[in-house]
Amino acid sequence: MDPVATTQPSSTARLARGLRATLARSLNVALPRLCPSCRDLVTDNGLCPACWSKVAFIAPPYCPRLGIPFAYDPGPGILSMQAIADPPAFARARAAVRYDDVARALVHAFKYGDRLDLAPLLGGWMARAGAELLDGADALVPVPLHWRRLWTRRFNQSAALAAAISRHCGVAVAHGALRRVKATQQQVGLSRSERAGNVQGAFRVAPGAKAEIAGRRLILIDDVLTSGATADACARALMRAGAAEVDVLVLARVVDAAKAPI
Ligand SMILES: [Zn+2]
């Protein structure tokens, strides 16, 4: 075999490779994306019109503490039964949408399907839902992943959402301020008390981040709020480190645990 031919590709081969690369690039630009919920074609990077109409945005009236929507307006300052019976460590929680089939498809596409391009859309929804909390907040704190999970998933969905919200409202993101020091089991399928036990002691403020936390008004950012156990454990860790107040802002929250598609 001619040794030159194996190490030096012919000019025709080089040209073919270049053409393929150019074609792939132009296809990438021209290819429409799929709706993350129903897989229909969409022209912008969001949802198709049918799925858009199904997004269950959360709007007042809701519990001022937990953000759980009320079926009717009970009047100002009235808390939900859950907030009275089991008050959380955080001050207030807000969510952009109810966790239903459309929200689940969005979260899965974003988290596991490499649809990071959805971050500006989802971050925009969260910035709107959390406007009251974001006003006067000092920093956004993404719920951290354990390093092993971060390594397999390659990115932290909560940090990506926090960055998108920050672009909307200008509140800085305290990346790395909170650490997950315990590799917890996935919360899916666990009971309420199992969830609380699973995340107990799982979070700690990073030794160098005390100044970023002490005396500050913080907003914890996560994708889904289910029992609130993770948010509660994070809020406790931040309060122990001297945070003045911790609020919670999530993309989707479970409203009726019995009906939610978890
Ligand atoms: Zn759709």
mmCIF file with all atom_site columns, C-alpha atoms and ligand atoms in Angstrom, residues 35-40 47-48 50-51, ligand 1:
data_model
loop_
_atom_site.group_PDB
_atom_site.id
_atom_site.type_symbol
_atom_site.label_atom_id
_atom_site.label_alt_id
_atom_site.label_comp_id
_atom_site.label_asym_id
_atom_site.label_entity_id
_atom_site.label_seq_id
_atom_site.pdbx_PDB_ins_code
_atom_site.Cartn_x
_atom_site.Cartn_y
_atom_site.Cartn_z
_atom_site.occupancy
_atom_site.B_iso_or_equiv
_atom_site.pdbx_formal_charge
_atom_site.auth_seq_id
_atom_site.auth_comp_id
_atom_site.auth_asym_id
_atom_site.auth_atom_id
_atom_site.pdbx_PDB_model_num
ATOM   1  C  CA . CYS A 1 35 ? -42.226 20.337 20.333 1.00 0.00 ? 35 CYS A CA 1
ATOM   2  C  CA . PRO A 1 36 ? -40.757 18.896 23.549 1.00 0.00 ? 36 PRO A CA 1
ATOM   3  C  CA . SER A 1 37 ? -44.222 17.783 24.652 1.00 0.00 ? 37 SER A CA 1
ATOM   4  C  CA . CYS A 1 38 ? -45.872 16.149 21.602 1.00 0.00 ? 38 CYS A CA 1
ATOM   5  C  CA . ARG A 1 39 ? -42.913 15.919 19.154 1.00 0.00 ? 39 ARG A CA 1
ATOM   6  C  CA . ASP A 1 40 ? -44.750 17.982 16.485 1.00 0.00 ? 40 ASP A CA 1
ATOM   7  C  CA . LEU A 1 47 ? -43.882 24.583 22.246 1.00 0.00 ? 47 LEU A CA 1
ATOM   8  C  CA . CYS A 1 48 ? -46.354 23.924 19.438 1.00 0.00 ? 48 CYS A CA 1
ATOM   9  C  CA . ALA A 1 50 ? -51.661 23.058 20.860 1.00 0.00 ? 50 ALA A CA 1
ATOM   10 C  CA . CYS A 1 51 ? -49.290 22.384 23.788 1.00 0.00 ? 51 CYS A CA 1
HETATM 11 ZN ZN . ZN  B 2 .  ? -46.781 20.069 21.188 1.00 0.00 ? 1  ZN  B ZN 1
#
